[in-house]
Coordinates of C-alpha atoms in Angstrom, one line a residue:
X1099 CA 74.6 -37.1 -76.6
X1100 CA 74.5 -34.6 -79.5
X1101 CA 77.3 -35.1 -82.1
X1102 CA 78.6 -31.7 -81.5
X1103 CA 79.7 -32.6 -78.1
X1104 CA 81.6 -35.5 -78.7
X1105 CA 84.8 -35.1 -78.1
X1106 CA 88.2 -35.9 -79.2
X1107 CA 91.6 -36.1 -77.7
X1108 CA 94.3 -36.0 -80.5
X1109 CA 97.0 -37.0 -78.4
X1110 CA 100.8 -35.0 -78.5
X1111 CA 101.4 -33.6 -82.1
X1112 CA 104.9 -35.6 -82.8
X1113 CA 107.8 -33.9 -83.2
X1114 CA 109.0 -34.4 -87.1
X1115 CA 112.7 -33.0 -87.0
X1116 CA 114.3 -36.1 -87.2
X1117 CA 116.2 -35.1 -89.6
X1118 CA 117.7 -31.9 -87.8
X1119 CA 119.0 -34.8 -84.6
X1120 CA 120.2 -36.8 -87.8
X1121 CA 122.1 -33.7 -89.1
X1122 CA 123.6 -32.6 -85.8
X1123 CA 125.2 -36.3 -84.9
X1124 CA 125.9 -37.6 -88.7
X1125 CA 128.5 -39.4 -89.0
X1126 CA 130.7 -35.9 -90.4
X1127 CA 131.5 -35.6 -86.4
X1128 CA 131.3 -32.3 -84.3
X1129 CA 134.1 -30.2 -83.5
X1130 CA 135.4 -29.3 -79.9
X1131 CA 137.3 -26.1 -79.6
X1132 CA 139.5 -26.1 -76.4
X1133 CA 141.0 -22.5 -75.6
X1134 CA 144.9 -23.8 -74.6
X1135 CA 145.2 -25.9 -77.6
X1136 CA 145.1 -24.6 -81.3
X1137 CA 144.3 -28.4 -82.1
X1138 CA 140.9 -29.4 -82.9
X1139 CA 139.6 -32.5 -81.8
X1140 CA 137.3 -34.1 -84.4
X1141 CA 134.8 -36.3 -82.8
X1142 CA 132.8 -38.7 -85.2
X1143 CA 130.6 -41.6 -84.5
X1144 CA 133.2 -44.5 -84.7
X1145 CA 135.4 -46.0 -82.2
X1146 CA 133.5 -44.4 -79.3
X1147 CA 135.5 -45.7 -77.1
X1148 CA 138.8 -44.9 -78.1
X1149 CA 137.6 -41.0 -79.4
X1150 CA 135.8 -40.2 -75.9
X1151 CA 138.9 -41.3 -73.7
X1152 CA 141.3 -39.5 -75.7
X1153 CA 139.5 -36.5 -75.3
X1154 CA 138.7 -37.1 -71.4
X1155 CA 142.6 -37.3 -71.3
X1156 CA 143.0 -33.9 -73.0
X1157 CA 140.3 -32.8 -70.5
X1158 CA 141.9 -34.1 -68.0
X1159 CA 145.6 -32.6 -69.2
X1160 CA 143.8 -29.0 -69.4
X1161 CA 142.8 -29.3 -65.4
X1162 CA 146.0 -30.0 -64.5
X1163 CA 147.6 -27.5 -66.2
X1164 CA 145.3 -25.2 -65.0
X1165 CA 146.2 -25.3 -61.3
X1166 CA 142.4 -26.0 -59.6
X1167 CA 142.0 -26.0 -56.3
X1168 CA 140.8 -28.7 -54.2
X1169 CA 136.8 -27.9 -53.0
X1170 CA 134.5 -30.6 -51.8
X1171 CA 131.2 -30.7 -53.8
X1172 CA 128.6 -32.8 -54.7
X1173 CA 129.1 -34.3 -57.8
X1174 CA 126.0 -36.0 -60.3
X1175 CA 126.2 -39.8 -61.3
X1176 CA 126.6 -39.2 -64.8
X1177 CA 130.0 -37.3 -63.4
X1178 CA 131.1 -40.0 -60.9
X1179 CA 130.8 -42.5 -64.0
X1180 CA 132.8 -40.1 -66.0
X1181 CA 135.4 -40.1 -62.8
X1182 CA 135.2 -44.0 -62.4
X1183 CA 135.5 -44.8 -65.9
X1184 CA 138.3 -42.4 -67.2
X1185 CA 140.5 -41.7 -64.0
X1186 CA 139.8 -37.8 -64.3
X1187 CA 140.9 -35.3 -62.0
X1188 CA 139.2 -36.4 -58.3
X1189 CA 138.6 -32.1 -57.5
X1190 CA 136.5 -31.6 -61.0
X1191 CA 134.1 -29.0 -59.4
X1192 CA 134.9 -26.0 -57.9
X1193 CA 131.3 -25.1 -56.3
X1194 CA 130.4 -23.6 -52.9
X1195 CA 127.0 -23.8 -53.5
X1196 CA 124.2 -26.7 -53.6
X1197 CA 122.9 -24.8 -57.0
X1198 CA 124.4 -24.6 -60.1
X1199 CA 122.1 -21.6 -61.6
X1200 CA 119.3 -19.8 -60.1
X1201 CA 116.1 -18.1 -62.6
X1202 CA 115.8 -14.3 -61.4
X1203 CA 111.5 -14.8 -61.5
X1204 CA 109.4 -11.7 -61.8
X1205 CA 108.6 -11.4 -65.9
X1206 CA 107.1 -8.1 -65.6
X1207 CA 105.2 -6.5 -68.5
X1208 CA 108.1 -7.7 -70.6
X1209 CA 107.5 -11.6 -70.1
X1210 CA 111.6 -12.0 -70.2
X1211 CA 113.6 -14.3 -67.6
X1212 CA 116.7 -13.5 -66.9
X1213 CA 119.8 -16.2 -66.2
X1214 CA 121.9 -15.3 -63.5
X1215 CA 124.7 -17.6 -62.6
X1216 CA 124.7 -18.4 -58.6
X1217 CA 128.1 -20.4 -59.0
X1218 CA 130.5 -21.5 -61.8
X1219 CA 131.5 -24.9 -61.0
X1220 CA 134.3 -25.2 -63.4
X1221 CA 137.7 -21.9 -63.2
X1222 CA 137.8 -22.0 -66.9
X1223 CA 134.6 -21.2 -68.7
X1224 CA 136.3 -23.1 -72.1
X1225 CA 137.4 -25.8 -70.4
X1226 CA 133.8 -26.5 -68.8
X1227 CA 132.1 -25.6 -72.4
X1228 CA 133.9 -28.4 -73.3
X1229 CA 132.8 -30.8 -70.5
X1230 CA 129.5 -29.9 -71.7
X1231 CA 129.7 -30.9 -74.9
X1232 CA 131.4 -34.4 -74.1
X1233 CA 128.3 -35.1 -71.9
X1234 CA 125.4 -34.1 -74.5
X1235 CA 127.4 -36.2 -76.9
X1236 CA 127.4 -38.9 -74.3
X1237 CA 123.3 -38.5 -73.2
X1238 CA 122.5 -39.9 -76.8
X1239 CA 124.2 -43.2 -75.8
X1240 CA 123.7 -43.2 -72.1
X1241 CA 120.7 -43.2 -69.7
X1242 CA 121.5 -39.7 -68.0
X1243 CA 118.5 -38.1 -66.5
X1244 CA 117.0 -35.3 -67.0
X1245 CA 118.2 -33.6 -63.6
X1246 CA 121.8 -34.3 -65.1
X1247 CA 121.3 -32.7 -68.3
X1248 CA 120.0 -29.7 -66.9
X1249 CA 123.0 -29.9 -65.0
X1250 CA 125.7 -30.0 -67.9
X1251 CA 122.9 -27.4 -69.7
X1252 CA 123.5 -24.6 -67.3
X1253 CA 127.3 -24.5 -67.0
X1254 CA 127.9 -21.0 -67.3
X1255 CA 129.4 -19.8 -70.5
X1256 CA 130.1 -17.1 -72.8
X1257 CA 126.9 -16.9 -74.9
X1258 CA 129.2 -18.9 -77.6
X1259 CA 128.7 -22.6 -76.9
X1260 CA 125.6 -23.6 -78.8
X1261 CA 126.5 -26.7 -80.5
X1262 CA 126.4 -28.1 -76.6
X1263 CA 123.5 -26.5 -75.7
X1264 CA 122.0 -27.6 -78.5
X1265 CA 122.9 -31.1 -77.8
X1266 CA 121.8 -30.9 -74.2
X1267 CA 117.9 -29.9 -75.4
X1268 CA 118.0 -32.0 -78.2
X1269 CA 118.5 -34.7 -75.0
X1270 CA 116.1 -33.6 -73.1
X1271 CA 113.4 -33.5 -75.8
X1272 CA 114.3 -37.0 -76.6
X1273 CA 113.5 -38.1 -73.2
X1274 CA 110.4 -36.2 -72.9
X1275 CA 109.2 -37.6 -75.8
X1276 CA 109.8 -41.4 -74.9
X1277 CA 108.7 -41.4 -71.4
X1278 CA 105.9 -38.5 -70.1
X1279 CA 107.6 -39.0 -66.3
X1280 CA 110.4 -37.4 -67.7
X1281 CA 108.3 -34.1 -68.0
X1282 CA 107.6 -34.4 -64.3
X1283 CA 111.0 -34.5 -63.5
X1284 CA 111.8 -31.6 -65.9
X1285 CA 108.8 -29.6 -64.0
X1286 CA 110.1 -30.9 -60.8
X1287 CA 113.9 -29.5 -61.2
X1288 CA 114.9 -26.8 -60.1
X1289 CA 113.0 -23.7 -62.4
X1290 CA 113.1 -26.6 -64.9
X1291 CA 110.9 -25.0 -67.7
X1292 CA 111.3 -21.8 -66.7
X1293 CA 114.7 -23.0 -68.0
X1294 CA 113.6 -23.8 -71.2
X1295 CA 111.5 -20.7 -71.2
X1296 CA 114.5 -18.6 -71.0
X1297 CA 116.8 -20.4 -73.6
X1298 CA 114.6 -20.3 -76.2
X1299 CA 114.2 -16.0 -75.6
X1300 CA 118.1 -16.3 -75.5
X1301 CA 118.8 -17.9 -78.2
X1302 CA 115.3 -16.8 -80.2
X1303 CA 117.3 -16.0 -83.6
X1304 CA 118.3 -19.6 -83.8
X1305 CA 115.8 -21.6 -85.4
X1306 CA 117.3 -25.0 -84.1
X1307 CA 117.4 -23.6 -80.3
X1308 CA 113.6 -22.5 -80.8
X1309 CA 112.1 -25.2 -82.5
X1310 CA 113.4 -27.7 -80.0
X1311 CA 112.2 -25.8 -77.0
X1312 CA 109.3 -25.3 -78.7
X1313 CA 109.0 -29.2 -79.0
X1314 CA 109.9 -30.2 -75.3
X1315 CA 107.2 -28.1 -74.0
X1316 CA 104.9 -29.5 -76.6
X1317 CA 105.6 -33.2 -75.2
X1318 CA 105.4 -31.6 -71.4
X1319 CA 102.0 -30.0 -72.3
X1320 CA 100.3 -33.3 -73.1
X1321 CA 99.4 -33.6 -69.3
X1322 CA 97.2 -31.1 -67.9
X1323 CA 99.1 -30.5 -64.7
X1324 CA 102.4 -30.2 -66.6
X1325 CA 100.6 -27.9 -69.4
X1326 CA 99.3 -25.5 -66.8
X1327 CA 102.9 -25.3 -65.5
X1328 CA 103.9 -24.6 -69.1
X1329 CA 101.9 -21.7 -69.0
X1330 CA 103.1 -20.4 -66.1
X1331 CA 106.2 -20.6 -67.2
X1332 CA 105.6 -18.7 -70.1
X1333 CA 105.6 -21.3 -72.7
X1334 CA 102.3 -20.0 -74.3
X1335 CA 103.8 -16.5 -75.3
X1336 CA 106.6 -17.9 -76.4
X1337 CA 104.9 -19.7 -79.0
X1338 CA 102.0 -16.7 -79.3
X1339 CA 105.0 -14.6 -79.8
X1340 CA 106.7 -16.8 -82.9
X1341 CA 103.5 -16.9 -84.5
X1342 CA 103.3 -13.1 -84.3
X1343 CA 106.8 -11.9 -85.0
X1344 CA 108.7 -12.0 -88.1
X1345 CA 110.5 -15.3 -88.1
X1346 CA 109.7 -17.3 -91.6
X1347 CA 111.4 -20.3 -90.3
X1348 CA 108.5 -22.9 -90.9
X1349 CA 110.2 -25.2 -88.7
X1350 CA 110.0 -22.7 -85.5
X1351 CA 106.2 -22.1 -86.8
X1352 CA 105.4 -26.2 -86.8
X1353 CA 106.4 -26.1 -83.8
X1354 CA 104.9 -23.4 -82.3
X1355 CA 101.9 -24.2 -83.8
X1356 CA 102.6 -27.9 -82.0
X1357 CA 102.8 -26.5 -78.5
X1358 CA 99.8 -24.7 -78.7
X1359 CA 98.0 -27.2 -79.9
X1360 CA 98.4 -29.7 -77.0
X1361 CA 98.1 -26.9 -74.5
X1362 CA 94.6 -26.4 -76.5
X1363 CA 94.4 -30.5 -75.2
X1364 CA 93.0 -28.9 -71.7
X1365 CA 89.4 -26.9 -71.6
X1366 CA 90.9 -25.5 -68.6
X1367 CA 93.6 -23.4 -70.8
X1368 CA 91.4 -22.7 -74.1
X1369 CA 89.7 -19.6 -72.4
X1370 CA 93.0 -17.9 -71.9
X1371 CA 94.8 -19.0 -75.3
X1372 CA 92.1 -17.1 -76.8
X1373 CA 92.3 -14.4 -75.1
X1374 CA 96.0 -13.6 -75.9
X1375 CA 94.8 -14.2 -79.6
X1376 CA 95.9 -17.8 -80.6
X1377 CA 93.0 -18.3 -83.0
X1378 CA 93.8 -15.4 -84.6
X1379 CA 97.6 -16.3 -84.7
X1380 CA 97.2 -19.9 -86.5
X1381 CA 94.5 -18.6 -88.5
X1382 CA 97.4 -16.2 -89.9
X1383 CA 99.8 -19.6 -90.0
X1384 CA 97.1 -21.2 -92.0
X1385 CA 97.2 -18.1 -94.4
X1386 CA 100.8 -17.7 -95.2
X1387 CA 102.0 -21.1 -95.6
X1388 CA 98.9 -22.3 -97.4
X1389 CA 101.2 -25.3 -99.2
X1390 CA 103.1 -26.1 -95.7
X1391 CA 101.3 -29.3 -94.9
X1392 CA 102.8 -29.9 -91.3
X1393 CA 102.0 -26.5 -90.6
X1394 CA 98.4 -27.1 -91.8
X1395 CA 97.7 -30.0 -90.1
X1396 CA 98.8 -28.9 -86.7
X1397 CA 97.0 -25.9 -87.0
X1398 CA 94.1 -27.3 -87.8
X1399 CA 94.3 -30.0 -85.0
X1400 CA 94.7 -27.1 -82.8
X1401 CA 91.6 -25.6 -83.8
X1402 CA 89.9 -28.6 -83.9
X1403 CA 90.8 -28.8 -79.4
X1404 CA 89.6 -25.1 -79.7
X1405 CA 86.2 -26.7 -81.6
X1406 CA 85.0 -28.5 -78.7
X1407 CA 84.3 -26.0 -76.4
X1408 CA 81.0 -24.8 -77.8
X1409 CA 81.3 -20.9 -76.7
X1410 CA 84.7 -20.6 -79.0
X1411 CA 82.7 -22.2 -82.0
X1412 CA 81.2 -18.8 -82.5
X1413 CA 84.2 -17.0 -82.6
X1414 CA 85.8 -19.1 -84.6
X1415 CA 82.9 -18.7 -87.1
X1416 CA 83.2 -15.1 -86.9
X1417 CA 87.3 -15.6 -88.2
X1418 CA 85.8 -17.7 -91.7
X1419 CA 87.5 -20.9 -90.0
X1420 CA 85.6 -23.0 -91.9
X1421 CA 86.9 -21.1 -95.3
X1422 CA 90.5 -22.4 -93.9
X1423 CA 89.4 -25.4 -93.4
X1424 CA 87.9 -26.4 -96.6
X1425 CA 90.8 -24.8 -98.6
X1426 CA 93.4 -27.2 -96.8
X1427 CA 91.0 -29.9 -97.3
X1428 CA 90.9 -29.4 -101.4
X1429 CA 94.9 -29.0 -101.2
X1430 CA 95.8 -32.2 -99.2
X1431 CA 93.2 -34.3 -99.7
X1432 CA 95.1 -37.6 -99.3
X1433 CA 95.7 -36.3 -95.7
X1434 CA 93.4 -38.6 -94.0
X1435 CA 93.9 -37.1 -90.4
X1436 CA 93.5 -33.9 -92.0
X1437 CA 90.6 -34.9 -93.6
X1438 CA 89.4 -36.1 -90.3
X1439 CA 89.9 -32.9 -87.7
X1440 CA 88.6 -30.9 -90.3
X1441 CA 85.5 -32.2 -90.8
X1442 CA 85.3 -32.9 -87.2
X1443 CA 85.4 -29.0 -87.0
X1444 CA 82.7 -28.3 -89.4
X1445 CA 80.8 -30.8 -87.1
X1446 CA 81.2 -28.6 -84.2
X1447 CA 80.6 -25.4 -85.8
X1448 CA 77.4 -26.1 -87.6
X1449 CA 76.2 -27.8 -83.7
X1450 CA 76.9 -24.2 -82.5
X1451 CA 75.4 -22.4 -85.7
X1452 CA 72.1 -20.9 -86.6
X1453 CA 69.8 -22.6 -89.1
X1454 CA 70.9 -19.5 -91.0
X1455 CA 74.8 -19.7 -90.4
X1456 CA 74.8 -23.3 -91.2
X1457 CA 72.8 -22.6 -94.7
X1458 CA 75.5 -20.0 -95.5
X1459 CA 78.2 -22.2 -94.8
X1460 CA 76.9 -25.0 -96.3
X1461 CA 76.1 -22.7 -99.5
X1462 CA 79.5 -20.4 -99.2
X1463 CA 82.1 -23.6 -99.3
X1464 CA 79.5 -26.4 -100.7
X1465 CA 80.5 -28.1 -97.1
X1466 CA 78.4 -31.2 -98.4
X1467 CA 79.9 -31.9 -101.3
X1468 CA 83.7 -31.4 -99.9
X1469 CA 83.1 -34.0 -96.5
X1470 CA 81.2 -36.8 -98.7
X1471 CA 84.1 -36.1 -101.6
X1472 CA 86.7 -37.0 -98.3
X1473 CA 84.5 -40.0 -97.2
X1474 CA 84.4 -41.5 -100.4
X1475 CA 88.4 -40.7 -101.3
X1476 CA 88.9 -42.7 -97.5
X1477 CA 86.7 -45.0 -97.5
X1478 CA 88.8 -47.4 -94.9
X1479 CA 89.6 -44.6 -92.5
X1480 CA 87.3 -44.9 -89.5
X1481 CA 88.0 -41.1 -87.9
X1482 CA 87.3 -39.6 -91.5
X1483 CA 84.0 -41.6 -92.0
X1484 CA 82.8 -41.1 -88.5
X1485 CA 83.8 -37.2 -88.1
X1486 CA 82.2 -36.9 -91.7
X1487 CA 78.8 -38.4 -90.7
X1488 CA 79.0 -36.1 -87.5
X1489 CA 79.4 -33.0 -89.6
X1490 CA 76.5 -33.9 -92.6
X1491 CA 74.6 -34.8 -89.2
X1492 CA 75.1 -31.7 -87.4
X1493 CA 74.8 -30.2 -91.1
X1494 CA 71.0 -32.0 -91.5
X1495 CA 69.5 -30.1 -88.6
X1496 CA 68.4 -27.1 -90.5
X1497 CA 65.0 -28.4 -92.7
X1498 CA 66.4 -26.2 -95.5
X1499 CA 69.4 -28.3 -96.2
X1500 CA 67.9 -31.4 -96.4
X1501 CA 67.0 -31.3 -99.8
X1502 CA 71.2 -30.7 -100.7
X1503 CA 71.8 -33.6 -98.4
X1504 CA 70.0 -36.1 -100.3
X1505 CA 70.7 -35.1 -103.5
X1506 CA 74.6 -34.8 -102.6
X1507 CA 74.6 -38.1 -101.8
X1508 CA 74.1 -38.6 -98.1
X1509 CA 72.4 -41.5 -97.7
X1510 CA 74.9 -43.7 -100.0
X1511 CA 77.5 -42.3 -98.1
X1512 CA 76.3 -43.4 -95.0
X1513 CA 75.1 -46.2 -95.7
X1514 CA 78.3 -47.5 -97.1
X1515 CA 80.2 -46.5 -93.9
X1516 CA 77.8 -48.2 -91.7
X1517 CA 78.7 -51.3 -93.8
X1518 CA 82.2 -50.8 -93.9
X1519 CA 82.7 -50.2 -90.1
X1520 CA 79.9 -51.9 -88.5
X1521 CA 81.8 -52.7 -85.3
X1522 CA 82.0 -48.6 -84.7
X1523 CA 79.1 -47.4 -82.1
X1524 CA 80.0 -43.9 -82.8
X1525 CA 79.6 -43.5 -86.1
X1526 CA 76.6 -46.0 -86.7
X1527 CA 75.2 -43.7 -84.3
X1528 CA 75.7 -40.4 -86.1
X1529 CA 74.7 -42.4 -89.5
X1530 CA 71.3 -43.1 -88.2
X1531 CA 71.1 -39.9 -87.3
X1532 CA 71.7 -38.6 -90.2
X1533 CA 69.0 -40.5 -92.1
X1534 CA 66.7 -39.6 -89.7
X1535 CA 67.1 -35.8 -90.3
X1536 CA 66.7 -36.5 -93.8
X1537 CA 63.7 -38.5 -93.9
X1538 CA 61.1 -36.0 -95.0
X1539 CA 62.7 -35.6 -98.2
X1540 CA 61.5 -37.7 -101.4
X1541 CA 64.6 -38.0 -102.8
X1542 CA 66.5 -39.6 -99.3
X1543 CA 63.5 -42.1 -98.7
X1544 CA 64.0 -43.5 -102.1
X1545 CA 67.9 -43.6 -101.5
X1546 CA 67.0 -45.3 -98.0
X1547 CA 65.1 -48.3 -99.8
X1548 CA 68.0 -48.7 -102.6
X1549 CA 70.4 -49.0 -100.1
X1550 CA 68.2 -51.4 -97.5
X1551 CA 68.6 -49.4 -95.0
X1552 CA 66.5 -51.4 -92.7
X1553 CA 69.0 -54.2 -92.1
X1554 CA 71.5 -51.8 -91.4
X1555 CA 69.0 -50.1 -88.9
X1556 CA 68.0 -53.6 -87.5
X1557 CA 72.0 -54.0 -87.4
X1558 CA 72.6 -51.4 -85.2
X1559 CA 69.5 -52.5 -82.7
X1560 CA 71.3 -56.3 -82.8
X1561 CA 74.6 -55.7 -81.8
X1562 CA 74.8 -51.9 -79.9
X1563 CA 71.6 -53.0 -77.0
X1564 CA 70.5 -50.2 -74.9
X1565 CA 73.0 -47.8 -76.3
X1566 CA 72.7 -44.5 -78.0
X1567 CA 73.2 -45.8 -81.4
X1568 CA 70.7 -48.0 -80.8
X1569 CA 68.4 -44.9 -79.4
X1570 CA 69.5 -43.2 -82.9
X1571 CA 68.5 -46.4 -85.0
X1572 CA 65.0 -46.7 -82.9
X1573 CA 64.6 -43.0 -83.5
X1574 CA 64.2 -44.0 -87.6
X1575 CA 61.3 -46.3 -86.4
X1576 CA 59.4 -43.9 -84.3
X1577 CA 59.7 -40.5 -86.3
X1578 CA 57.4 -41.6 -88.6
X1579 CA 55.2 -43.8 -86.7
X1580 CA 57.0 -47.1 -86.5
X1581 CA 56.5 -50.6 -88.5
X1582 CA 56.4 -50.5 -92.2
X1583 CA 55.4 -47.2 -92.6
X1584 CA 58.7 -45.7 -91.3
X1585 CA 60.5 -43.7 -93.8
X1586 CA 63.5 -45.4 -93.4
X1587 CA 62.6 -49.0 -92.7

């Protein structure tokens, strides 16, 4: 198996707005407005207890007052604990239907969902804004499901309850995050990411509301199944369309960038991505926030998914990705994961190349000197040390470039990775490759012998039996007619 067709899963980008959940539920508290009341309750994060059933009690006071009627409905188990625990009001719904909100489908040539509400569970819209809020401020301490959540989400409102909203997604992302059944169940629900879909539009001037759909989807998106539902959902132009519009929010861009990314996880999806112009859209990311280094990274893992389909490589060359890519590599060179999805780029890109795109490449960016400059500043990082002995690999198969590759180095470099990481099949497979391109030039064989190459050869043969590093590392015996006279032995 040819370098350039190895392939690499990178896994869910991780969200990184701690801080904005750290913000939102600090211990300054979070203010409830109630419509009968002029009085504010100030809910902080001591005495729980005490703070949650004095407002339940004000809750409960505002119901009374209020003069609900008695209807019989179904009622979730976050609300039965609620009822059990606090006493409340026994009639706290007032539904006649088994659906709390229905998604009017049909997106049209505008891509826009609209909410419509099917019932309002609770006669005052304040009073139920409230409710909500009490239960997102309750999901961060309580197991509540997702099918809950989504409940207290869609209680019909004025447009004007965000901080509970907010809360609710910020929930949901959490449990998304922690266990991937969650994003089943959010599938599963209801219209569930339509849901999310159609909040983010709503709410698409808010950078908090965006970002954190952005990042539930991005967690959702991991699995295939759930990232072709994503799609159909919509989730895709939602992100296409942040990338494209005129937001400079870098934290709605991250994690835009995010959710394309792991929906570029799937082969199955890449075709249509690039269709609607998401190579062209990071590329742009990569361009105006050259000194963001989250937004660099993610975009550059996303092309890296993008990479390893071979046909794309050629677009992608056509778009100077490989000038983006070296240019983030000189900026955040300590980046090791950086360091190691870009050069496993260049590795795919120079596999899909002409002899003459790869020289001019190689000449245009000095591709040699930046990957071995990487593998020497990490020399303990197994990904950068392997994906930079793929791309100097992939890199050797033009006959012109072998003189630059010896002369830059190549041989010491890996050489000292196959010492360094000996128990790594992949990359002493790619390293013997390597050498073996190399061999017809004087300068490599003379490198080969000062850095005894045939014990790391004989190495490889010992401890990877009938496998393809070992094929690679028998390779250097029979290029050149095997025995002592082999260049590299």
């Amino acid at each position: 198996m040819l370098a350039g067709e190895e392939y690499i899963e990178l896994g869910r980008i991780p969200p990184s707005h701690g801080a904005l959940s750290g913000q939102l539920l600090s211990a300054s508290g979070v203010e409830y407005d109630f419509e009968d009341q002029d009085e504010q309750q100030l809910i902080s994060d001591e005495d729980e207890g005490e703070r949650i059933l004095s407002l339940a009690e004000r809750v409960n006071q505002l119901m009374r007052s209020s003069g609900k009627q008695e209807h019989t409905a179904r009622r979730t188990p976050i609300a039965e604990t609620f009822l059990a625990k606090y006493s409340w009001e026994e009639n706290l719904y007032s539904s006649s239907s088994e659906s709390l909100i229905s998604v009017v489908h049909g997106r049209h040539a505008t891509g826009e969902l609209t909410l419509s509400t099917a019932v309002n569970p609770f006669q005052s819209n304040r009073t139920a804004q409230g409710q909500r809020s009490l239960w997102a401020h309750r999901f961060f301490r309580e197991d509540a499901g997702v099918e809950e959540i989504l409940q207290a989400l869609l209680i019909p409102d004025d447009g004007n309850d965000t901080d509970g909203l907010l809360r609710c997604l910020l929930a949901i992302e959490r449990l998304v995050e922690t266990d991937p059944e969650n994003g089943r169940k959010l599938r599963n629900c209801d219209d569930g990411l339509e849901i999310m879909v159609t909040l983010i539009g709503r709410y698409g001037t808010m950078d908090n509301f965006v970002s954190t759909g952005c990042w539930i989807l991005s967690n959702v998106a991991v699995d295939e199944d759930l990232a072709t539902a994503v799609c159909d959902a919509g989730g895709d132009r939602v992100a296409l369309e942040v990338l494209s519009g005129t937001s400079t929010s870098e934290m709605i861009l991250h994690a835009a960038v995010a959710l394309l990314c792991n929906l570029a996880l799937h082969e199955s999806l890449r075709a249509v991505l690039v269709q609607h112009s998401a190579i062209t859209r990071v590329i742009h990311a990569l361009d105006t926030y050259p000194n963001h280094e989250w937004i660099q990274f993610t975009s550059i893992q996303m092309l890296q998914n993008f990479a390893n389909t071979g046909d794309l490589c050629k677009d992608m060359m056509k778009q100077n990705v490989a000038q983006r890519v070296v240019k983030a590599m000189h900026y955040f060179s300590d980046h090791e994961e950086l360091l190691q999805s870009s050069n496993w780029i260049i590795s795919c890109l120079n596999f899909s190349a002409t002899d003459e795109q790869r020289a001019a490449m190689a000449a245009e960016y000095n591709l040699v000197g930046v990957i071995i400059q990487g593998m020497t500043d990490s020399p303990d990082h197994v990904g950068v040390q392997f994906t930079g002995c793929s791309a100097l690999s992939n890199l050797a198969r033009n006959p012109e470039l072998q003189e630059t590759l010896a002369n830059g180095n190549t041989v010491h470099a890996c050489a000292k990775c196959m010492r360094s990481h000996s128990d790594h099949e992949g990359l002493q497979m790619v390293a013997c490759r390597c050498m073996v391109l190399i061999a017809d030039n004087p300068v490599a064989r003379k490198q080969f012998q000062q850095e005894n190459c045939k014990a790391l050869c004989e190495n490889v043969l010992d401890r990877f039996p009938e496998t393809s590093a070992a094929v690679e590392a028998q390779g250097a015996v029979r290029v050149y007619g095997g025995g002592a006279c082999c260049a590299i032995l």
